[in-house]
PDB file of C-alpha atoms in Angstrom:
ATOM      1  CA  MET A  15    -144.760 128.136 166.472  1.00 82.00           C
ATOM      2  CA  ASN A  16    -141.442 129.813 165.062  1.00 85.00           C
ATOM      3  CA  LEU A  17    -139.689 129.143 161.695  1.00 87.00           C
ATOM      4  CA  ALA A  18    -137.200 126.642 163.848  1.00 90.00           C
ATOM      5  CA  ASP A  19    -140.081 124.603 164.588  1.00 91.00           C
ATOM      6  CA  TYR A  20    -141.870 124.343 161.855  1.00 93.00           C
ATOM      7  CA  THR A  21    -138.096 123.757 159.865  1.00 93.00           C
ATOM      8  CA  GLN A  22    -138.249 120.623 162.518  1.00 94.00           C
ATOM      9  CA  VAL A  23    -141.339 119.554 161.775  1.00 96.00           C
ATOM     10  CA  SER A  24    -140.743 119.876 158.379  1.00 96.00           C
ATOM     11  CA  ASN A  25    -137.418 117.665 158.558  1.00 95.00           C
ATOM     12  CA  PHE A  26    -139.325 115.092 160.467  1.00 96.00           C
ATOM     13  CA  ALA A  27    -142.215 114.742 158.072  1.00 97.00           C
ATOM     14  CA  VAL A  28    -140.044 114.102 155.403  1.00 97.00           C
ATOM     15  CA  THR A  29    -138.084 111.363 157.578  1.00 96.00           C
ATOM     16  CA  SER A  30    -141.695 110.061 158.048  1.00 97.00           C
ATOM     17  CA  GLY A  31    -142.628 110.157 154.818  1.00 96.00           C
ATOM     18  CA  MET A  32    -140.022 108.269 153.494  1.00 97.00           C
ATOM     19  CA  ILE A  33    -140.422 105.466 155.934  1.00 97.00           C
ATOM     20  CA  VAL A  34    -144.011 105.073 154.642  1.00 97.00           C
ATOM     21  CA  VAL A  35    -142.906 105.679 151.150  1.00 97.00           C
ATOM     22  CA  ALA A  36    -140.430 102.838 151.936  1.00 97.00           C
ATOM     23  CA  LEU A  37    -143.046 100.611 153.133  1.00 97.00           C
ATOM     24  CA  ALA A  38    -145.323 101.152 150.645  1.00 96.00           C
ATOM     25  CA  PHE A  39    -142.690 100.016 148.122  1.00 96.00           C
ATOM     26  CA  LEU A  40    -141.902  96.895 150.291  1.00 95.00           C
ATOM     27  CA  ALA A  41    -145.551  95.965 149.981  1.00 93.00           C
ATOM     28  CA  TYR A  42    -145.635  96.560 146.374  1.00 91.00           C
ATOM     29  CA  VAL A  43    -142.690  93.960 145.876  1.00 89.00           C
ATOM     30  CA  ALA A  44    -144.364  91.751 148.393  1.00 87.00           C
ATOM     31  CA  GLU A  45    -147.468  92.017 146.213  1.00 82.00           C
ATOM     32  CA  TRP A  46    -145.664  90.722 143.098  1.00 76.00           C
ATOM     33  CA  GLY A  47    -143.896  88.090 145.449  1.00 71.00           C
ATOM     34  CA  PHE A  48    -147.074  86.705 146.241  1.00 68.00           C
ATOM     35  CA  ALA A  49    -148.598  86.538 142.925  1.00 61.00           C
ATOM     36  CA  ARG A  50    -145.546  83.944 141.746  1.00 57.00           C
ATOM     37  CA  GLN A  51    -147.716  81.324 143.705  1.00 53.00           C
ATOM     38  CA  VAL A  52    -151.541  82.439 142.280  1.00 48.00           C
ATOM     39  CA  VAL A  53    -152.899  79.546 139.973  1.00 41.00           C
ATOM     40  CA  LYS A  54    -155.365  80.577 137.422  1.00 42.00           C
ATOM     41  CA  GLU A  55    -158.553  81.020 137.186  1.00 41.00           C
ATOM     42  CA  GLU A  56    -159.181  78.010 135.273  1.00 39.00           C
ATOM     43  CA  GLN A  57    -157.453  75.306 137.266  1.00 44.00           C
ATOM     44  CA  PRO A  58    -159.972  72.606 139.069  1.00 45.00           C
ATOM     45  CA  VAL A  59    -160.828  72.765 142.465  1.00 45.00           C
ATOM     46  CA  ALA A  60    -159.502  69.716 143.899  1.00 45.00           C
ATOM     47  CA  VAL A  61    -162.759  67.544 146.483  1.00 44.00           C
ATOM     48  CA  ALA A  62    -162.210  65.708 149.768  1.00 44.00           C
ATOM     49  CA  ALA A  63    -163.810  62.507 150.171  1.00 46.00           C
ATOM     50  CA  GLY A  64    -167.569  62.997 150.483  1.00 49.00           C
ATOM     51  CA  GLY A  65    -167.723  65.703 147.516  1.00 48.00           C
ATOM     52  CA  VAL A  66    -166.569  68.802 150.089  1.00 45.00           C
ATOM     53  CA  PRO A  67    -164.732  70.713 147.495  1.00 49.00           C
ATOM     54  CA  VAL A  68    -160.921  71.514 149.375  1.00 45.00           C
ATOM     55  CA  GLU A  69    -159.952  75.549 148.896  1.00 47.00           C
ATOM     56  CA  PRO A  70    -156.450  75.180 147.257  1.00 47.00           C
ATOM     57  CA  VAL A  71    -153.692  77.361 149.300  1.00 43.00           C
ATOM     58  CA  GLU A  72    -153.016  79.478 146.556  1.00 45.00           C
ATOM     59  CA  GLN A  73    -156.911  81.451 146.296  1.00 47.00           C
ATOM     60  CA  GLU A  74    -155.627  82.178 149.677  1.00 49.00           C
ATOM     61  CA  THR A  75    -152.448  83.801 148.536  1.00 51.00           C
ATOM     62  CA  ALA A  76    -154.462  85.400 146.039  1.00 54.00           C
ATOM     63  CA  SER A  77    -156.510  87.008 148.837  1.00 73.00           C
ATOM     64  CA  ARG A  78    -153.057  88.136 150.233  1.00 74.00           C
ATOM     65  CA  SER A  79    -151.894  89.683 147.738  1.00 73.00           C
ATOM     66  CA  ASP A  80    -154.711  91.489 146.903  1.00 77.00           C
ATOM     67  CA  VAL A  81    -154.298  92.520 150.456  1.00 86.00           C
ATOM     68  CA  LEU A  82    -151.041  93.628 149.887  1.00 86.00           C
ATOM     69  CA  ARG A  83    -152.124  95.627 146.809  1.00 86.00           C
ATOM     70  CA  SER A  84    -154.515  97.559 148.951  1.00 89.00           C
ATOM     71  CA  VAL A  85    -152.178  98.169 151.717  1.00 93.00           C
ATOM     72  CA  ALA A  86    -149.243  99.166 149.435  1.00 94.00           C
ATOM     73  CA  TYR A  87    -151.909 101.971 148.191  1.00 94.00           C
ATOM     74  CA  SER A  88    -152.583 103.103 151.296  1.00 95.00           C
ATOM     75  CA  LEU A  89    -149.168 103.508 152.564  1.00 97.00           C
ATOM     76  CA  THR A  90    -148.657 105.590 149.303  1.00 97.00           C
ATOM     77  CA  VAL A  91    -151.449 107.604 150.588  1.00 97.00           C
ATOM     78  CA  LEU A  92    -149.918 108.215 153.433  1.00 97.00           C
ATOM     79  CA  GLY A  93    -146.839 108.751 152.498  1.00 97.00           C
ATOM     80  CA  THR A  94    -147.968 111.345 150.359  1.00 97.00           C
ATOM     81  CA  VAL A  95    -149.795 113.607 152.447  1.00 97.00           C
ATOM     82  CA  VAL A  96    -146.392 113.213 155.422  1.00 97.00           C
ATOM     83  CA  LEU A  97    -145.019 114.975 152.161  1.00 97.00           C
ATOM     84  CA  GLY A  98    -147.407 117.844 151.617  1.00 97.00           C
ATOM     85  CA  LEU A  99    -147.176 118.283 155.290  1.00 97.00           C
ATOM     86  CA  ALA A 100    -143.503 118.592 154.867  1.00 96.00           C
ATOM     87  CA  MET A 101    -143.615 121.119 151.618  1.00 96.00           C
ATOM     88  CA  VAL A 102    -145.487 123.231 153.810  1.00 96.00           C
ATOM     89  CA  THR A 103    -143.667 123.457 156.683  1.00 96.00           C
ATOM     90  CA  ARG A 104    -140.624 124.036 154.629  1.00 95.00           C
ATOM     91  CA  GLY A 105    -142.495 126.601 153.041  1.00 93.00           C
ATOM     92  CA  LEU A 106    -143.853 127.921 156.117  1.00 94.00           C
ATOM     93  CA  ALA A 107    -140.040 127.863 157.583  1.00 93.00           C
ATOM     94  CA  SER A 108    -138.114 129.664 154.556  1.00 91.00           C
ATOM     95  CA  GLN A 109    -140.992 132.105 154.472  1.00 89.00           C
ATOM     96  CA  ARG A 110    -141.326 131.409 150.252  1.00 89.00           C
ATOM     97  CA  VAL A 111    -143.075 128.772 147.851  1.00 88.00           C
ATOM     98  CA  PRO A 112    -140.516 125.867 149.095  1.00 90.00           C
ATOM     99  CA  TRP A 113    -138.458 125.744 145.454  1.00 85.00           C
ATOM    100  CA  GLY A 114    -135.483 127.126 145.562  1.00 82.00           C
ATOM    101  CA  ASN A 115    -132.702 124.448 146.376  1.00 86.00           C
ATOM    102  CA  MET A 116    -132.026 120.608 145.098  1.00 87.00           C
ATOM    103  CA  TYR A 117    -133.199 119.417 148.497  1.00 92.00           C
ATOM    104  CA  GLU A 118    -136.700 121.640 148.279  1.00 92.00           C
ATOM    105  CA  PHE A 119    -137.251 120.075 144.576  1.00 90.00           C
ATOM    106  CA  GLY A 120    -136.585 116.744 145.164  1.00 92.00           C
ATOM    107  CA  VAL A 121    -139.160 116.098 148.487  1.00 95.00           C
ATOM    108  CA  GLY A 122    -141.107 118.441 146.100  1.00 94.00           C
ATOM    109  CA  GLY A 123    -140.837 116.528 142.760  1.00 93.00           C
ATOM    110  CA  ALA A 124    -141.392 112.974 145.043  1.00 95.00           C
ATOM    111  CA  PHE A 125    -144.603 114.340 146.135  1.00 97.00           C
ATOM    112  CA  ILE A 126    -145.873 115.918 143.643  1.00 96.00           C
ATOM    113  CA  ALA A 127    -144.892 112.371 141.641  1.00 95.00           C
ATOM    114  CA  LEU A 128    -147.099 110.401 144.809  1.00 97.00           C
ATOM    115  CA  LEU A 129    -149.877 113.059 144.004  1.00 96.00           C
ATOM    116  CA  VAL A 130    -150.724 112.483 140.122  1.00 96.00           C
ATOM    117  CA  TYR A 131    -150.404 108.519 141.047  1.00 96.00           C
ATOM    118  CA  VAL A 132    -152.419 108.300 143.975  1.00 96.00           C
ATOM    119  CA  LEU A 133    -155.332 110.585 141.853  1.00 95.00           C
ATOM    120  CA  VAL A 134    -155.181 108.718 138.787  1.00 93.00           C
ATOM    121  CA  ALA A 135    -155.460 105.397 140.501  1.00 92.00           C
ATOM    122  CA  ARG A 136    -158.711 106.893 142.300  1.00 90.00           C
ATOM    123  CA  VAL A 137    -159.906 106.771 138.410  1.00 88.00           C
ATOM    124  CA  SER A 138    -158.313 104.418 136.521  1.00 85.00           C
ATOM    125  CA  PRO A 139    -156.981 100.455 137.776  1.00 84.00           C
ATOM    126  CA  ILE A 140    -152.664 101.653 137.442  1.00 87.00           C
ATOM    127  CA  GLU A 141    -151.847 100.087 140.936  1.00 85.00           C
ATOM    128  CA  TRP A 142    -149.477  97.924 138.927  1.00 86.00           C
ATOM    129  CA  VAL A 143    -147.182 100.589 138.601  1.00 91.00           C
ATOM    130  CA  GLY A 144    -147.164 101.640 142.368  1.00 92.00           C
ATOM    131  CA  GLY A 145    -143.977  99.599 142.825  1.00 92.00           C
ATOM    132  CA  ILE A 146    -141.922 101.199 140.230  1.00 94.00           C
ATOM    133  CA  VAL A 147    -143.514 105.010 141.082  1.00 95.00           C
ATOM    134  CA  THR A 148    -142.528 104.434 145.430  1.00 96.00           C
ATOM    135  CA  GLY A 149    -139.147 103.320 144.376  1.00 96.00           C
ATOM    136  CA  PHE A 150    -138.162 105.863 142.136  1.00 95.00           C
ATOM    137  CA  ALA A 151    -139.841 108.609 144.989  1.00 96.00           C
ATOM    138  CA  LEU A 152    -138.209 106.836 147.178  1.00 96.00           C
ATOM    139  CA  ALA A 153    -134.575 107.245 145.411  1.00 95.00           C
ATOM    140  CA  VAL A 154    -135.371 111.057 144.643  1.00 94.00           C
ATOM    141  CA  LEU A 155    -136.420 111.339 148.273  1.00 95.00           C
ATOM    142  CA  GLY A 156    -132.962 110.038 149.527  1.00 94.00           C
ATOM    143  CA  LEU A 157    -130.980 112.303 146.893  1.00 91.00           C
ATOM    144  CA  ALA A 158    -132.919 114.704 148.312  1.00 91.00           C
ATOM    145  CA  VAL A 159    -131.762 114.093 151.785  1.00 93.00           C
ATOM    146  CA  SER A 160    -127.821 113.809 150.900  1.00 90.00           C
ATOM    147  CA  THR A 161    -128.618 117.501 149.216  1.00 89.00           C
ATOM    148  CA  TYR A 162    -130.222 119.250 152.424  1.00 91.00           C
ATOM    149  CA  VAL A 163    -129.790 123.146 153.518  1.00 90.00           C
ATOM    150  CA  GLU A 164    -131.470 125.055 156.604  1.00 91.00           C
ATOM    151  CA  PRO A 165    -134.020 126.653 154.999  1.00 90.00           C
ATOM    152  CA  GLY A 166    -133.490 130.319 153.523  1.00 84.00           C
ATOM    153  CA  PRO A 167    -134.038 133.467 151.299  1.00 82.00           C
ATOM    154  CA  LEU A 168    -133.998 132.747 147.556  1.00 77.00           C
ATOM    155  CA  VAL A 169    -131.074 134.166 145.214  1.00 74.00           C
ATOM    156  CA  PRO A 170    -132.611 137.304 143.311  1.00 72.00           C
ATOM    157  CA  ALA A 171    -132.676 134.708 140.453  1.00 67.00           C
ATOM    158  CA  LEU A 172    -135.312 132.829 141.606  1.00 72.00           C
ATOM    159  CA  HIS A 173    -138.115 136.161 142.939  1.00 76.00           C
ATOM    160  CA  SER A 174    -140.202 135.563 140.120  1.00 80.00           C
ATOM    161  CA  TYR A 175    -143.907 134.339 140.611  1.00 85.00           C
ATOM    162  CA  TRP A 176    -143.239 132.452 137.216  1.00 87.00           C
ATOM    163  CA  LEU A 177    -140.787 130.548 139.202  1.00 86.00           C
ATOM    164  CA  VAL A 178    -144.221 128.849 140.981  1.00 88.00           C
ATOM    165  CA  ILE A 179    -145.426 128.683 137.679  1.00 92.00           C
ATOM    166  CA  HIS A 180    -142.560 127.020 135.253  1.00 92.00           C
ATOM    167  CA  VAL A 181    -141.188 124.696 138.459  1.00 91.00           C
ATOM    168  CA  ALA A 182    -145.135 123.450 139.070  1.00 93.00           C
ATOM    169  CA  ALA A 183    -145.759 122.895 135.565  1.00 95.00           C
ATOM    170  CA  VAL A 184    -142.791 120.786 134.962  1.00 94.00           C
ATOM    171  CA  MET A 185    -143.044 118.857 137.789  1.00 94.00           C
ATOM    172  CA  ILE A 186    -146.599 117.563 137.678  1.00 95.00           C
ATOM    173  CA  ALA A 187    -145.301 116.516 133.681  1.00 96.00           C
ATOM    174  CA  GLY A 188    -142.644 114.858 134.974  1.00 95.00           C
ATOM    175  CA  ALA A 189    -144.992 112.801 137.599  1.00 95.00           C
ATOM    176  CA  PHE A 190    -146.883 111.792 134.312  1.00 96.00           C
ATOM    177  CA  PHE A 191    -143.678 111.257 132.573  1.00 96.00           C
ATOM    178  CA  LEU A 192    -142.772 108.718 135.024  1.00 96.00           C
ATOM    179  CA  LEU A 193    -146.046 106.993 134.998  1.00 95.00           C
ATOM    180  CA  GLY A 194    -145.781 106.506 131.136  1.00 95.00           C
ATOM    181  CA  THR A 195    -142.344 105.223 131.405  1.00 95.00           C
ATOM    182  CA  ALA A 196    -143.046 102.769 134.316  1.00 94.00           C
ATOM    183  CA  ALA A 197    -146.329 101.522 132.177  1.00 94.00           C
ATOM    184  CA  SER A 198    -143.451 101.186 129.310  1.00 94.00           C
ATOM    185  CA  VAL A 199    -141.096  99.412 131.287  1.00 94.00           C
ATOM    186  CA  MET A 200    -144.135  97.225 132.725  1.00 91.00           C
ATOM    187  CA  TYR A 201    -145.543  96.664 128.828  1.00 93.00           C
ATOM    188  CA  LEU A 202    -141.809  95.389 127.959  1.00 93.00           C
ATOM    189  CA  VAL A 203    -141.745  92.683 130.275  1.00 89.00           C
ATOM    190  CA  ARG A 204    -145.252  91.819 129.683  1.00 89.00           C
ATOM    191  CA  GLN A 205    -144.838  91.774 126.352  1.00 90.00           C
ATOM    192  CA  ARG A 206    -141.641  89.661 126.219  1.00 88.00           C
ATOM    193  CA  ALA A 207    -143.987  86.950 128.529  1.00 86.00           C
ATOM    194  CA  GLU A 208    -146.429  86.970 126.142  1.00 86.00           C
ATOM    195  CA  ASP A 209    -144.398  86.640 122.746  1.00 84.00           C
ATOM    196  CA  ASN A 210    -142.381  83.627 124.581  1.00 83.00           C
ATOM    197  CA  GLY A 211    -145.607  82.038 125.697  1.00 80.00           C
ATOM    198  CA  THR A 212    -144.289  82.079 129.374  1.00 75.00           C
ATOM    199  CA  VAL A 213    -147.208  84.814 131.326  1.00 76.00           C
ATOM    200  CA  GLY A 214    -147.055  83.208 134.468  1.00 72.00           C
ATOM    201  CA  PRO A 215    -149.608  83.900 137.922  1.00 69.00           C
ATOM    202  CA  ARG A 216    -147.135  87.231 138.345  1.00 71.00           C
ATOM    203  CA  LEU A 217    -147.797  88.639 135.455  1.00 75.00           C
ATOM    204  CA  SER A 218    -151.234  87.582 134.822  1.00 75.00           C
ATOM    205  CA  ARG A 219    -152.267  89.411 137.796  1.00 75.00           C
ATOM    206  CA  PHE A 220    -151.295  92.826 135.951  1.00 80.00           C
ATOM    207  CA  PRO A 221    -153.059  94.196 132.256  1.00 84.00           C
ATOM    208  CA  SER A 222    -152.342  92.923 128.982  1.00 87.00           C
ATOM    209  CA  ALA A 223    -149.454  94.629 126.866  1.00 88.00           C
ATOM    210  CA  ALA A 224    -151.947  96.741 124.554  1.00 89.00           C
ATOM    211  CA  VAL A 225    -153.513  97.821 127.854  1.00 89.00           C
ATOM    212  CA  MET A 226    -149.692  98.864 129.377  1.00 91.00           C
ATOM    213  CA  ASP A 227    -148.695 100.264 126.102  1.00 91.00           C
ATOM    214  CA  ARG A 228    -152.271 102.771 125.650  1.00 91.00           C
ATOM    215  CA  LEU A 229    -151.980 103.881 129.114  1.00 92.00           C
ATOM    216  CA  ALA A 230    -148.179 104.769 128.576  1.00 93.00           C
ATOM    217  CA  TYR A 231    -149.449 106.713 125.636  1.00 94.00           C
ATOM    218  CA  ARG A 232    -152.540 108.709 127.430  1.00 94.00           C
ATOM    219  CA  VAL A 233    -150.467 109.935 130.034  1.00 95.00           C
ATOM    220  CA  ILE A 234    -147.091 110.754 128.393  1.00 96.00           C
ATOM    221  CA  ALA A 235    -149.695 112.957 126.007  1.00 96.00           C
ATOM    222  CA  VAL A 236    -150.440 114.770 129.316  1.00 96.00           C
ATOM    223  CA  GLY A 237    -147.491 115.423 130.334  1.00 96.00           C
ATOM    224  CA  PHE A 238    -146.064 116.660 126.994  1.00 97.00           C
ATOM    225  CA  PRO A 239    -148.431 120.091 127.007  1.00 97.00           C
ATOM    226  CA  LEU A 240    -147.811 120.729 130.572  1.00 97.00           C
ATOM    227  CA  TRP A 241    -143.803 120.151 129.717  1.00 96.00           C
ATOM    228  CA  THR A 242    -143.868 122.239 126.368  1.00 96.00           C
ATOM    229  CA  PHE A 243    -145.616 125.067 128.688  1.00 96.00           C
ATOM    230  CA  GLY A 244    -143.435 124.766 131.710  1.00 94.00           C
ATOM    231  CA  ALA A 245    -140.078 124.335 129.951  1.00 92.00           C
ATOM    232  CA  LEU A 246    -140.503 126.193 126.759  1.00 93.00           C
ATOM    233  CA  ILE A 247    -142.763 129.065 127.692  1.00 94.00           C
ATOM    234  CA  ALA A 248    -143.089 129.600 131.349  1.00 93.00           C
ATOM    235  CA  GLY A 249    -139.851 129.029 131.848  1.00 90.00           C
ATOM    236  CA  PRO A 250    -137.745 131.680 129.393  1.00 91.00           C
ATOM    237  CA  ILE A 251    -140.445 134.002 130.216  1.00 92.00           C
ATOM    238  CA  TRP A 252    -138.780 133.616 133.958  1.00 88.00           C
ATOM    239  CA  ALA A 253    -135.553 133.246 132.808  1.00 86.00           C
ATOM    240  CA  HIS A 254    -135.888 137.144 130.955  1.00 88.00           C
ATOM    241  CA  TYR A 255    -137.151 138.525 134.317  1.00 84.00           C
ATOM    242  CA  ALA A 256    -133.878 136.745 135.960  1.00 79.00           C
ATOM    243  CA  TRP A 257    -131.356 137.583 133.861  1.00 81.00           C
ATOM    244  CA  GLY A 258    -132.738 139.528 131.069  1.00 84.00           C
ATOM    245  CA  ARG A 259    -132.854 136.989 128.383  1.00 85.00           C
ATOM    246  CA  TYR A 260    -135.400 134.705 127.271  1.00 84.00           C
ATOM    247  CA  TRP A 261    -132.955 131.627 125.856  1.00 83.00           C
ATOM    248  CA  GLY A 262    -129.619 131.349 126.061  1.00 83.00           C
ATOM    249  CA  TRP A 263    -128.218 127.756 125.834  1.00 84.00           C
ATOM    250  CA  ASP A 264    -128.021 126.908 129.253  1.00 84.00           C
ATOM    251  CA  PRO A 265    -127.273 123.124 129.705  1.00 86.00           C
ATOM    252  CA  LYS A 266    -130.207 122.433 131.831  1.00 86.00           C
ATOM    253  CA  GLU A 267    -132.113 124.399 128.711  1.00 88.00           C
ATOM    254  CA  VAL A 268    -130.533 122.436 125.937  1.00 90.00           C
ATOM    255  CA  TRP A 269    -131.118 119.443 128.081  1.00 92.00           C
ATOM    256  CA  ALA A 270    -134.755 120.589 128.621  1.00 92.00           C
ATOM    257  CA  PHE A 271    -135.284 121.426 124.827  1.00 94.00           C
ATOM    258  CA  ILE A 272    -133.814 117.902 124.305  1.00 95.00           C
ATOM    259  CA  THR A 273    -136.921 116.180 126.451  1.00 96.00           C
ATOM    260  CA  TRP A 274    -139.510 117.851 124.320  1.00 96.00           C
ATOM    261  CA  VAL A 275    -137.800 116.648 121.183  1.00 96.00           C
ATOM    262  CA  VAL A 276    -137.666 112.862 122.481  1.00 96.00           C
ATOM    263  CA  TYR A 277    -141.486 113.365 123.811  1.00 96.00           C
ATOM    264  CA  ALA A 278    -142.628 115.094 120.587  1.00 96.00           C
ATOM    265  CA  GLY A 279    -140.687 111.908 118.341  1.00 94.00           C
ATOM    266  CA  TYR A 280    -142.777 109.775 120.395  1.00 94.00           C
ATOM    267  CA  LEU A 281    -146.372 111.628 119.784  1.00 94.00           C
ATOM    268  CA  HIS A 282    -145.315 112.254 116.375  1.00 91.00           C
ATOM    269  CA  ALA A 283    -144.485 108.746 115.688  1.00 89.00           C
ATOM    270  CA  ARG A 284    -147.319 107.238 117.625  1.00 87.00           C
ATOM    271  CA  ALA A 285    -150.087 109.381 115.553  1.00 83.00           C
ATOM    272  CA  THR A 286    -148.196 109.204 111.804  1.00 82.00           C
ATOM    273  CA  ALA A 287    -146.656 106.573 111.446  1.00 71.00           C
ATOM    274  CA  GLY A 288    -148.212 104.150 113.918  1.00 75.00           C
ATOM    275  CA  TRP A 289    -145.585 103.518 116.028  1.00 80.00           C
ATOM    276  CA  LYS A 290    -146.623 101.466 119.148  1.00 81.00           C
ATOM    277  CA  GLY A 291    -145.188  98.709 121.374  1.00 83.00           C
ATOM    278  CA  LYS A 292    -141.491  97.595 121.563  1.00 89.00           C
ATOM    279  CA  ARG A 293    -140.137 101.017 119.683  1.00 89.00           C
ATOM    280  CA  ALA A 294    -142.838 103.497 121.135  1.00 91.00           C
ATOM    281  CA  ALA A 295    -141.564 101.777 124.780  1.00 93.00           C
ATOM    282  CA  THR A 296    -137.814 102.543 124.145  1.00 93.00           C
ATOM    283  CA  ILE A 297    -138.651 106.230 123.059  1.00 94.00           C
ATOM    284  CA  ALA A 298    -140.672 106.880 126.160  1.00 95.00           C
ATOM    285  CA  ILE A 299    -137.780 104.983 128.332  1.00 95.00           C
ATOM    286  CA  VAL A 300    -135.425 107.060 126.803  1.00 96.00           C
ATOM    287  CA  GLY A 301    -137.155 110.470 127.131  1.00 95.00           C
ATOM    288  CA  PHE A 302    -137.680 109.845 130.856  1.00 96.00           C
ATOM    289  CA  ALA A 303    -133.733 109.830 130.880  1.00 95.00           C
ATOM    290  CA  THR A 304    -133.057 112.755 129.296  1.00 95.00           C
ATOM    291  CA  PHE A 305    -136.024 114.211 131.845  1.00 94.00           C
ATOM    292  CA  VAL A 306    -133.913 112.888 135.012  1.00 91.00           C
ATOM    293  CA  THR A 307    -130.976 114.543 133.529  1.00 90.00           C
ATOM    294  CA  SER A 308    -132.741 118.047 132.995  1.00 86.00           C
ATOM    295  CA  TYR A 309    -134.338 118.068 136.131  1.00 81.00           C
ATOM    296  CA  TYR A 310    -131.363 116.589 138.345  1.00 79.00           C
ATOM    297  CA  ILE A 311    -127.826 115.663 136.979  1.00 78.00           C
ATOM    298  CA  VAL A 312    -127.746 118.846 135.288  1.00 79.00           C
ATOM    299  CA  ASN A 313    -128.339 120.765 138.755  1.00 75.00           C
ATOM    300  CA  LEU A 314    -125.625 118.615 140.330  1.00 71.00           C
ATOM    301  CA  PHE A 315    -122.667 117.936 137.883  1.00 70.00           C
ATOM    302  CA  GLY A 316    -123.113 120.803 135.088  1.00 61.00           C
ATOM    303  CA  SER A 317    -122.943 124.338 135.054  1.00 59.00           C
ATOM    304  CA  GLY A 318    -124.687 127.400 133.967  1.00 56.00           C
ATOM    305  CA  LEU A 319    -127.049 129.917 135.154  1.00 56.00           C
ATOM    306  CA  HIS A 320    -129.223 127.105 137.146  1.00 57.00           C
ATOM    307  CA  SER A 321    -126.394 125.890 138.989  1.00 52.00           C
ATOM    308  CA  TYR A 322    -127.701 127.904 142.174  1.00 49.00           C
ATOM    309  CA  ALA A 323    -129.796 124.733 143.044  1.00 47.00           C
ATOM    310  CA  LYS A 324    -126.521 122.820 144.353  1.00 46.00           C
TER     311      LYS A 324
END
């Protein structure tokens, strides 16, 4: 295969991956929809004449909801594999690591976010955040496609292996921040329902608010040191090789630091002041908003040395 063939395969894989991820997102949404009709386990089973138990329709609905969750996860795995193929072939087409512009950052970010979700879901039952994760990945892919550029060589500032280390670390950290944010959003929904006594069949299929809160804390605690290393250690080292200085208060650097401060405050507040629940969830969501600003918005609408990614 020549470089043009690799480009075509990559573009086709990105399109196919978007379709699969979209189907996964719809399956997660459908699972939530069917869960609304599920009765509680303690509801008595109807008995027909002759003493023959009659299974309620809702039991079939519950089974259907479980099947949809399994299908959604399987589609997410498939979409992750296809996007991984897209990244590999994009790298072969450009003959470099495919992290040189906003298109590649978007596809790579969506791939890593889905990959982290798939791997964590293998060891922990977190499929209940799958709808948020796939929805976010789908949005990122859509934005990435809107900034598509043909594969080509890197600008001189990007010729450093520290770029690979820097981008890999911040993308993986961002994936854990996404899981933490998804868990925080679901926590706020579940906690409000628990406070109002309105936990219906749909929310009853998800873990308790306390479980969601603990998951958010744990995944953010994993993402924070990765962000610290990627944004505040590997990033400045790359900046020194690229521009001859470690830190210059470039807009992207400023927002990366703001993200670090917010998440540091989140972890510190939980560890020392015992902040949990709604206040912690709110800080986690704000932190992810600053991450998105640093990762994407600054590159598209800001100025400075990092505007190369436009």
